[in-house]
XYZ file of C-alpha atoms in Angstrom:
110
model
C 36.542 16.950 -30.323
C 32.831 16.276 -30.281
C 31.392 12.771 -30.231
C 28.725 12.175 -32.851
C 26.438 9.272 -32.298
C 24.824 7.425 -35.147
C 21.747 6.835 -33.027
C 19.111 9.584 -33.350
C 18.312 11.678 -30.290
C 14.709 10.435 -30.203
C 15.960 6.837 -29.905
C 18.044 7.761 -26.862
C 15.027 9.462 -25.334
C 12.804 6.416 -25.946
C 15.450 4.120 -24.448
C 15.728 6.314 -21.336
C 11.949 6.450 -20.864
C 11.666 2.676 -21.212
C 14.482 2.179 -18.706
C 12.775 4.488 -16.194
C 9.431 2.726 -16.659
C 11.127 -0.630 -16.088
C 12.713 0.584 -12.840
C 9.392 2.034 -11.632
C 7.446 -1.153 -12.424
C 9.998 -3.292 -10.595
C 9.874 -0.991 -7.568
C 6.072 -1.082 -7.471
C 5.967 -4.858 -7.854
C 7.974 -5.352 -4.679
C 6.066 -5.512 -1.445
C 6.985 -2.709 0.965
C 9.157 -3.917 3.842
C 6.686 -2.582 6.408
C 3.858 -4.565 4.799
C 5.577 -7.928 5.127
C 4.959 -8.275 8.863
C 1.201 -7.714 8.423
C 0.692 -9.592 5.147
C -0.499 -12.924 6.560
C -2.745 -11.147 9.079
C -4.363 -9.061 6.333
C -4.878 -12.085 4.066
C -6.311 -14.202 6.907
C -8.673 -11.440 8.039
C -9.852 -10.670 4.492
C -10.514 -14.329 3.735
C -12.389 -14.775 7.007
C -14.603 -11.766 6.286
C -15.148 -12.089 2.519
C -14.088 -15.619 1.551
C -11.322 -16.789 -0.723
C -12.087 -14.189 -3.383
C -11.521 -11.315 -0.951
C -10.031 -8.143 -2.453
C -6.733 -8.541 -0.578
C -4.766 -6.333 -2.991
C -7.315 -3.526 -2.661
C -7.273 -3.760 1.131
C -3.470 -3.780 1.168
C -3.411 -0.745 -1.127
C -5.765 1.094 1.228
C -3.599 0.325 4.261
C -0.487 1.393 2.359
C -2.079 4.679 1.303
C -3.777 5.488 4.594
C -1.128 4.621 7.191
C 2.018 3.496 5.402
C 1.734 0.211 7.370
C 2.194 1.998 10.727
C -0.296 0.601 13.267
C 0.156 3.633 15.569
C -0.593 6.182 12.824
C -2.933 9.062 13.662
C -4.047 11.512 10.968
C -4.438 15.271 11.392
C -8.200 14.816 11.698
C -8.013 11.944 14.204
C -8.198 8.774 12.074
C -6.327 5.941 13.794
C -4.465 2.714 13.075
C -3.556 0.806 9.913
C -6.842 1.435 8.122
C -7.252 4.955 9.499
C -10.758 4.625 10.880
C -12.204 7.560 12.756
C -12.961 6.847 16.450
C -16.715 7.093 15.815
C -16.461 4.502 13.005
C -14.422 2.221 15.273
C -17.147 2.385 17.943
C -19.881 1.790 15.336
C -18.150 -1.306 13.913
C -17.535 -2.616 17.426
C -21.275 -2.325 18.096
C -22.126 -4.362 15.002
C -19.593 -7.179 15.353
C -19.173 -8.634 18.872
C -15.681 -9.867 17.934
C -14.639 -6.217 17.562
C -16.231 -5.033 20.800
C -12.829 -4.259 22.305
C -12.518 -1.364 19.768
C -8.736 -1.327 19.601
C -7.919 0.822 16.566
C -4.138 0.531 17.070
C -4.169 -3.279 17.244
C -3.431 -4.662 13.741
C -5.215 -7.891 14.618
C -8.543 -6.144 15.309
């Protein structure tokens, strides 16, 4: 015996797509577990450098994309740390800002 639904097939498809979109949006809205331990540090550093209107979400997105919130990450081409700066860039920034003179690319606080 075959079950015949009174709901058209396209309606089921729309309902499934909407359900999947809802799940995806909820998953994206949640902060990654790895990001939670560095959140206050990132916000504090961004506000200190750029003021209260700092692009914290953009910086967090970069860190998430570049290193997956792993401070010891090293790319195939040699980029290091949370933000994945190349060693030459790390040395250059350290030369500009005396507070960064230690040039510690694997230290999340630097």
